[in-house]
Amino acid sequence: IAMKTLLPFACLYILLVSFSGFLFGQTFFGQFSISASLAGIAGFICAFAGFGVTGGAIKARPIAFWSSLLALIGVAFDAADYYLNYAIPGNYYAWGLIGPYCGAALFVAYVSRSLMRTT
Protein backbone atom coordinates (compact mmCIF):
# COMPACT_ATOMS: atom_id res chain seq x y z
CA ILE A 1 0.00 0.00 0.00
CA ALA A 2 2.90 2.38 0.65
CA MET A 3 4.09 1.86 -2.91
CA LYS A 4 0.76 2.98 -4.31
CA THR A 5 1.14 6.28 -2.45
CA LEU A 6 4.52 6.91 -4.10
CA LEU A 7 3.27 5.90 -7.55
CA PRO A 8 1.65 9.27 -8.43
CA PHE A 9 4.94 11.08 -7.77
CA ALA A 10 6.80 8.72 -10.08
CA CYS A 11 4.10 9.20 -12.71
CA LEU A 12 4.32 12.98 -12.44
CA TYR A 13 8.08 12.86 -12.95
CA ILE A 14 7.70 10.54 -15.94
CA LEU A 15 5.10 12.89 -17.39
CA LEU A 16 7.38 15.91 -16.91
CA VAL A 17 10.45 14.35 -18.50
CA SER A 18 8.46 12.70 -21.30
CA PHE A 19 7.04 16.02 -22.33
CA SER A 20 9.85 18.45 -21.64
CA GLY A 21 12.83 16.18 -22.27
CA PHE A 22 11.90 13.83 -25.05
CA LEU A 23 9.00 15.30 -26.99
CA PHE A 24 9.39 19.07 -26.60
CA GLY A 25 13.17 18.74 -26.90
CA GLN A 26 12.75 17.38 -30.42
CA THR A 27 10.57 20.32 -31.38
CA PHE A 28 12.87 22.84 -29.73
CA PHE A 29 16.04 21.56 -31.39
CA GLY A 30 14.35 20.67 -34.68
CA GLN A 31 15.55 17.06 -34.72
CA PHE A 32 13.30 14.03 -34.99
CA SER A 33 14.34 10.83 -33.27
CA ILE A 34 12.36 7.61 -33.31
CA SER A 35 13.95 6.41 -30.08
CA ALA A 36 13.24 9.68 -28.24
CA SER A 37 9.69 9.61 -29.56
CA LEU A 38 9.31 6.05 -28.31
CA ALA A 39 10.64 7.05 -24.89
CA GLY A 40 8.35 10.09 -24.74
CA ILE A 41 5.13 8.52 -26.00
CA ALA A 42 5.60 5.32 -23.99
CA GLY A 43 6.38 7.51 -20.98
CA PHE A 44 3.10 9.37 -21.43
CA ILE A 45 1.19 6.10 -21.65
CA CYS A 46 3.09 4.74 -18.65
CA ALA A 47 2.33 7.82 -16.56
CA PHE A 48 -1.39 7.89 -17.32
CA ALA A 49 -1.70 4.12 -16.86
CA GLY A 50 0.21 4.51 -13.59
CA PHE A 51 -2.36 7.04 -12.45
CA GLY A 52 -4.99 4.44 -13.34
CA VAL A 53 -3.16 1.84 -11.26
CA THR A 54 -3.17 4.29 -8.35
CA GLY A 55 -6.92 4.67 -8.77
CA GLY A 56 -7.41 0.91 -8.72
CA ALA A 57 -8.01 0.22 -12.40
CA ILE A 58 -7.15 -3.43 -12.98
CA LYS A 59 -6.89 -3.11 -16.77
CA ALA A 60 -4.29 -0.34 -16.43
CA ARG A 61 -1.77 -2.62 -14.73
CA PRO A 62 -0.47 -4.47 -17.81
CA ILE A 63 -0.53 -1.25 -19.83
CA ALA A 64 1.58 0.49 -17.20
CA PHE A 65 3.98 -2.46 -17.06
CA TRP A 66 4.58 -2.84 -20.79
CA SER A 67 4.66 0.88 -21.57
CA SER A 68 7.26 1.46 -18.87
CA LEU A 69 9.42 -1.24 -20.43
CA LEU A 70 8.95 0.38 -23.85
CA ALA A 71 9.98 3.73 -22.37
CA LEU A 72 13.16 2.14 -21.00
CA ILE A 73 13.91 0.58 -24.38
CA GLY A 74 13.43 3.99 -25.99
CA VAL A 75 15.86 5.54 -23.49
CA ALA A 76 18.42 2.81 -24.20
CA PHE A 77 18.21 3.35 -27.95
CA ASP A 78 18.27 7.13 -27.55
CA ALA A 79 21.35 6.97 -25.31
CA ALA A 80 23.07 4.62 -27.77
CA ASP A 81 22.26 7.00 -30.63
CA TYR A 82 23.53 9.94 -28.61
CA TYR A 83 26.84 8.33 -27.71
CA LEU A 84 27.41 6.92 -31.21
CA ASN A 85 26.63 10.11 -33.11
CA TYR A 86 27.53 12.90 -30.69
CA ALA A 87 30.75 11.63 -29.13
CA ILE A 88 32.02 14.98 -27.87
CA PRO A 89 34.13 15.06 -24.69
CA GLY A 90 32.05 16.20 -21.74
CA ASN A 91 28.72 14.96 -23.04
CA TYR A 92 26.84 12.96 -20.47
CA TYR A 93 23.34 12.63 -22.03
CA ALA A 94 21.64 14.49 -19.17
CA TRP A 95 21.68 11.45 -16.90
CA GLY A 96 20.74 13.73 -14.00
CA LEU A 97 17.23 13.91 -15.45
CA ILE A 98 17.02 10.66 -17.35
CA GLY A 99 18.42 8.45 -14.59
CA PRO A 100 15.50 9.25 -12.25
CA TYR A 101 13.17 8.87 -15.26
CA CYS A 102 14.44 5.32 -15.71
CA GLY A 103 14.12 4.69 -11.98
CA ALA A 104 10.56 5.98 -11.97
CA ALA A 105 9.68 3.82 -14.99
CA LEU A 106 11.16 0.79 -13.25
CA PHE A 107 9.16 1.65 -10.14
CA VAL A 108 5.92 1.87 -12.13
CA ALA A 109 6.73 -1.47 -13.78
CA TYR A 110 7.49 -3.08 -10.42
CA VAL A 111 4.34 -1.81 -8.71
CA SER A 112 2.06 -2.70 -11.62
CA ARG A 113 3.65 -6.14 -11.96
CA SER A 114 3.37 -6.86 -8.25
CA LEU A 115 -0.29 -5.82 -8.33
CA MET A 116 -0.91 -8.05 -11.34
CA ARG A 117 0.21 -11.05 -9.29
CA THR A 118 -2.10 -10.31 -6.37
CA THR A 119 -5.33 -10.36 -8.39
PDB file of C-alpha atoms in Angstrom:
ATOM      1  CA  ILE A   1       0.000   0.000   0.000  1.00  0.00           C
ATOM      2  CA  ALA A   2       2.901   2.376   0.649  1.00  0.00           C
ATOM      3  CA  MET A   3       4.094   1.857  -2.911  1.00  0.00           C
ATOM      4  CA  LYS A   4       0.757   2.980  -4.306  1.00  0.00           C
ATOM      5  CA  THR A   5       1.140   6.275  -2.446  1.00  0.00           C
ATOM      6  CA  LEU A   6       4.523   6.914  -4.101  1.00  0.00           C
ATOM      7  CA  LEU A   7       3.274   5.903  -7.546  1.00  0.00           C
ATOM      8  CA  PRO A   8       1.652   9.274  -8.434  1.00  0.00           C
ATOM      9  CA  PHE A   9       4.935  11.082  -7.772  1.00  0.00           C
ATOM     10  CA  ALA A  10       6.801   8.719 -10.076  1.00  0.00           C
ATOM     11  CA  CYS A  11       4.099   9.196 -12.708  1.00  0.00           C
ATOM     12  CA  LEU A  12       4.325  12.977 -12.442  1.00  0.00           C
ATOM     13  CA  TYR A  13       8.079  12.856 -12.950  1.00  0.00           C
ATOM     14  CA  ILE A  14       7.705  10.539 -15.942  1.00  0.00           C
ATOM     15  CA  LEU A  15       5.103  12.889 -17.395  1.00  0.00           C
ATOM     16  CA  LEU A  16       7.378  15.912 -16.905  1.00  0.00           C
ATOM     17  CA  VAL A  17      10.451  14.348 -18.498  1.00  0.00           C
ATOM     18  CA  SER A  18       8.463  12.696 -21.295  1.00  0.00           C
ATOM     19  CA  PHE A  19       7.037  16.017 -22.333  1.00  0.00           C
ATOM     20  CA  SER A  20       9.852  18.454 -21.637  1.00  0.00           C
ATOM     21  CA  GLY A  21      12.835  16.183 -22.270  1.00  0.00           C
ATOM     22  CA  PHE A  22      11.896  13.829 -25.051  1.00  0.00           C
ATOM     23  CA  LEU A  23       8.998  15.296 -26.995  1.00  0.00           C
ATOM     24  CA  PHE A  24       9.385  19.070 -26.596  1.00  0.00           C
ATOM     25  CA  GLY A  25      13.165  18.737 -26.905  1.00  0.00           C
ATOM     26  CA  GLN A  26      12.752  17.380 -30.418  1.00  0.00           C
ATOM     27  CA  THR A  27      10.568  20.316 -31.376  1.00  0.00           C
ATOM     28  CA  PHE A  28      12.869  22.844 -29.730  1.00  0.00           C
ATOM     29  CA  PHE A  29      16.036  21.565 -31.392  1.00  0.00           C
ATOM     30  CA  GLY A  30      14.354  20.672 -34.682  1.00  0.00           C
ATOM     31  CA  GLN A  31      15.549  17.063 -34.719  1.00  0.00           C
ATOM     32  CA  PHE A  32      13.302  14.029 -34.986  1.00  0.00           C
ATOM     33  CA  SER A  33      14.341  10.826 -33.269  1.00  0.00           C
ATOM     34  CA  ILE A  34      12.365   7.606 -33.315  1.00  0.00           C
ATOM     35  CA  SER A  35      13.953   6.411 -30.076  1.00  0.00           C
ATOM     36  CA  ALA A  36      13.244   9.678 -28.240  1.00  0.00           C
ATOM     37  CA  SER A  37       9.693   9.610 -29.564  1.00  0.00           C
ATOM     38  CA  LEU A  38       9.315   6.046 -28.309  1.00  0.00           C
ATOM     39  CA  ALA A  39      10.645   7.046 -24.888  1.00  0.00           C
ATOM     40  CA  GLY A  40       8.354  10.092 -24.742  1.00  0.00           C
ATOM     41  CA  ILE A  41       5.130   8.519 -25.999  1.00  0.00           C
ATOM     42  CA  ALA A  42       5.602   5.323 -23.994  1.00  0.00           C
ATOM     43  CA  GLY A  43       6.381   7.510 -20.980  1.00  0.00           C
ATOM     44  CA  PHE A  44       3.104   9.374 -21.434  1.00  0.00           C
ATOM     45  CA  ILE A  45       1.186   6.098 -21.649  1.00  0.00           C
ATOM     46  CA  CYS A  46       3.093   4.745 -18.652  1.00  0.00           C
ATOM     47  CA  ALA A  47       2.327   7.823 -16.558  1.00  0.00           C
ATOM     48  CA  PHE A  48      -1.388   7.886 -17.317  1.00  0.00           C
ATOM     49  CA  ALA A  49      -1.700   4.124 -16.857  1.00  0.00           C
ATOM     50  CA  GLY A  50       0.208   4.505 -13.585  1.00  0.00           C
ATOM     51  CA  PHE A  51      -2.358   7.044 -12.451  1.00  0.00           C
ATOM     52  CA  GLY A  52      -4.988   4.440 -13.344  1.00  0.00           C
ATOM     53  CA  VAL A  53      -3.158   1.836 -11.260  1.00  0.00           C
ATOM     54  CA  THR A  54      -3.165   4.290  -8.354  1.00  0.00           C
ATOM     55  CA  GLY A  55      -6.921   4.668  -8.769  1.00  0.00           C
ATOM     56  CA  GLY A  56      -7.411   0.906  -8.721  1.00  0.00           C
ATOM     57  CA  ALA A  57      -8.009   0.223 -12.403  1.00  0.00           C
ATOM     58  CA  ILE A  58      -7.153  -3.426 -12.981  1.00  0.00           C
ATOM     59  CA  LYS A  59      -6.888  -3.111 -16.772  1.00  0.00           C
ATOM     60  CA  ALA A  60      -4.295  -0.340 -16.434  1.00  0.00           C
ATOM     61  CA  ARG A  61      -1.772  -2.619 -14.733  1.00  0.00           C
ATOM     62  CA  PRO A  62      -0.467  -4.475 -17.811  1.00  0.00           C
ATOM     63  CA  ILE A  63      -0.532  -1.245 -19.830  1.00  0.00           C
ATOM     64  CA  ALA A  64       1.584   0.487 -17.200  1.00  0.00           C
ATOM     65  CA  PHE A  65       3.977  -2.464 -17.062  1.00  0.00           C
ATOM     66  CA  TRP A  66       4.579  -2.838 -20.789  1.00  0.00           C
ATOM     67  CA  SER A  67       4.662   0.877 -21.570  1.00  0.00           C
ATOM     68  CA  SER A  68       7.258   1.462 -18.868  1.00  0.00           C
ATOM     69  CA  LEU A  69       9.421  -1.240 -20.428  1.00  0.00           C
ATOM     70  CA  LEU A  70       8.952   0.376 -23.850  1.00  0.00           C
ATOM     71  CA  ALA A  71       9.978   3.727 -22.372  1.00  0.00           C
ATOM     72  CA  LEU A  72      13.159   2.144 -21.001  1.00  0.00           C
ATOM     73  CA  ILE A  73      13.909   0.575 -24.384  1.00  0.00           C
ATOM     74  CA  GLY A  74      13.426   3.989 -25.988  1.00  0.00           C
ATOM     75  CA  VAL A  75      15.857   5.538 -23.494  1.00  0.00           C
ATOM     76  CA  ALA A  76      18.419   2.810 -24.196  1.00  0.00           C
ATOM     77  CA  PHE A  77      18.212   3.354 -27.953  1.00  0.00           C
ATOM     78  CA  ASP A  78      18.273   7.126 -27.546  1.00  0.00           C
ATOM     79  CA  ALA A  79      21.349   6.967 -25.313  1.00  0.00           C
ATOM     80  CA  ALA A  80      23.075   4.625 -27.773  1.00  0.00           C
ATOM     81  CA  ASP A  81      22.260   6.996 -30.634  1.00  0.00           C
ATOM     82  CA  TYR A  82      23.530   9.936 -28.610  1.00  0.00           C
ATOM     83  CA  TYR A  83      26.845   8.327 -27.711  1.00  0.00           C
ATOM     84  CA  LEU A  84      27.409   6.919 -31.207  1.00  0.00           C
ATOM     85  CA  ASN A  85      26.628  10.115 -33.114  1.00  0.00           C
ATOM     86  CA  TYR A  86      27.526  12.901 -30.694  1.00  0.00           C
ATOM     87  CA  ALA A  87      30.747  11.629 -29.132  1.00  0.00           C
ATOM     88  CA  ILE A  88      32.017  14.979 -27.867  1.00  0.00           C
ATOM     89  CA  PRO A  89      34.129  15.063 -24.694  1.00  0.00           C
ATOM     90  CA  GLY A  90      32.053  16.199 -21.743  1.00  0.00           C
ATOM     91  CA  ASN A  91      28.716  14.965 -23.042  1.00  0.00           C
ATOM     92  CA  TYR A  92      26.837  12.964 -20.468  1.00  0.00           C
ATOM     93  CA  TYR A  93      23.338  12.625 -22.027  1.00  0.00           C
ATOM     94  CA  ALA A  94      21.640  14.485 -19.166  1.00  0.00           C
ATOM     95  CA  TRP A  95      21.675  11.454 -16.895  1.00  0.00           C
ATOM     96  CA  GLY A  96      20.741  13.726 -13.999  1.00  0.00           C
ATOM     97  CA  LEU A  97      17.226  13.912 -15.452  1.00  0.00           C
ATOM     98  CA  ILE A  98      17.023  10.656 -17.353  1.00  0.00           C
ATOM     99  CA  GLY A  99      18.419   8.453 -14.589  1.00  0.00           C
ATOM    100  CA  PRO A 100      15.502   9.247 -12.248  1.00  0.00           C
ATOM    101  CA  TYR A 101      13.171   8.866 -15.256  1.00  0.00           C
ATOM    102  CA  CYS A 102      14.443   5.315 -15.705  1.00  0.00           C
ATOM    103  CA  GLY A 103      14.122   4.691 -11.978  1.00  0.00           C
ATOM    104  CA  ALA A 104      10.557   5.981 -11.970  1.00  0.00           C
ATOM    105  CA  ALA A 105       9.676   3.823 -14.990  1.00  0.00           C
ATOM    106  CA  LEU A 106      11.162   0.789 -13.250  1.00  0.00           C
ATOM    107  CA  PHE A 107       9.163   1.650 -10.137  1.00  0.00           C
ATOM    108  CA  VAL A 108       5.918   1.865 -12.130  1.00  0.00           C
ATOM    109  CA  ALA A 109       6.730  -1.467 -13.777  1.00  0.00           C
ATOM    110  CA  TYR A 110       7.487  -3.077 -10.420  1.00  0.00           C
ATOM    111  CA  VAL A 111       4.337  -1.806  -8.711  1.00  0.00           C
ATOM    112  CA  SER A 112       2.062  -2.696 -11.618  1.00  0.00           C
ATOM    113  CA  ARG A 113       3.648  -6.141 -11.962  1.00  0.00           C
ATOM    114  CA  SER A 114       3.370  -6.861  -8.250  1.00  0.00           C
ATOM    115  CA  LEU A 115      -0.285  -5.822  -8.330  1.00  0.00           C
ATOM    116  CA  MET A 116      -0.911  -8.055 -11.341  1.00  0.00           C
ATOM    117  CA  ARG A 117       0.211 -11.052  -9.290  1.00  0.00           C
ATOM    118  CA  THR A 118      -2.103 -10.310  -6.370  1.00  0.00           C
ATOM    119  CA  THR A 119      -5.329 -10.363  -8.386  1.00  0.00           C
TER     120      THR A 119
END
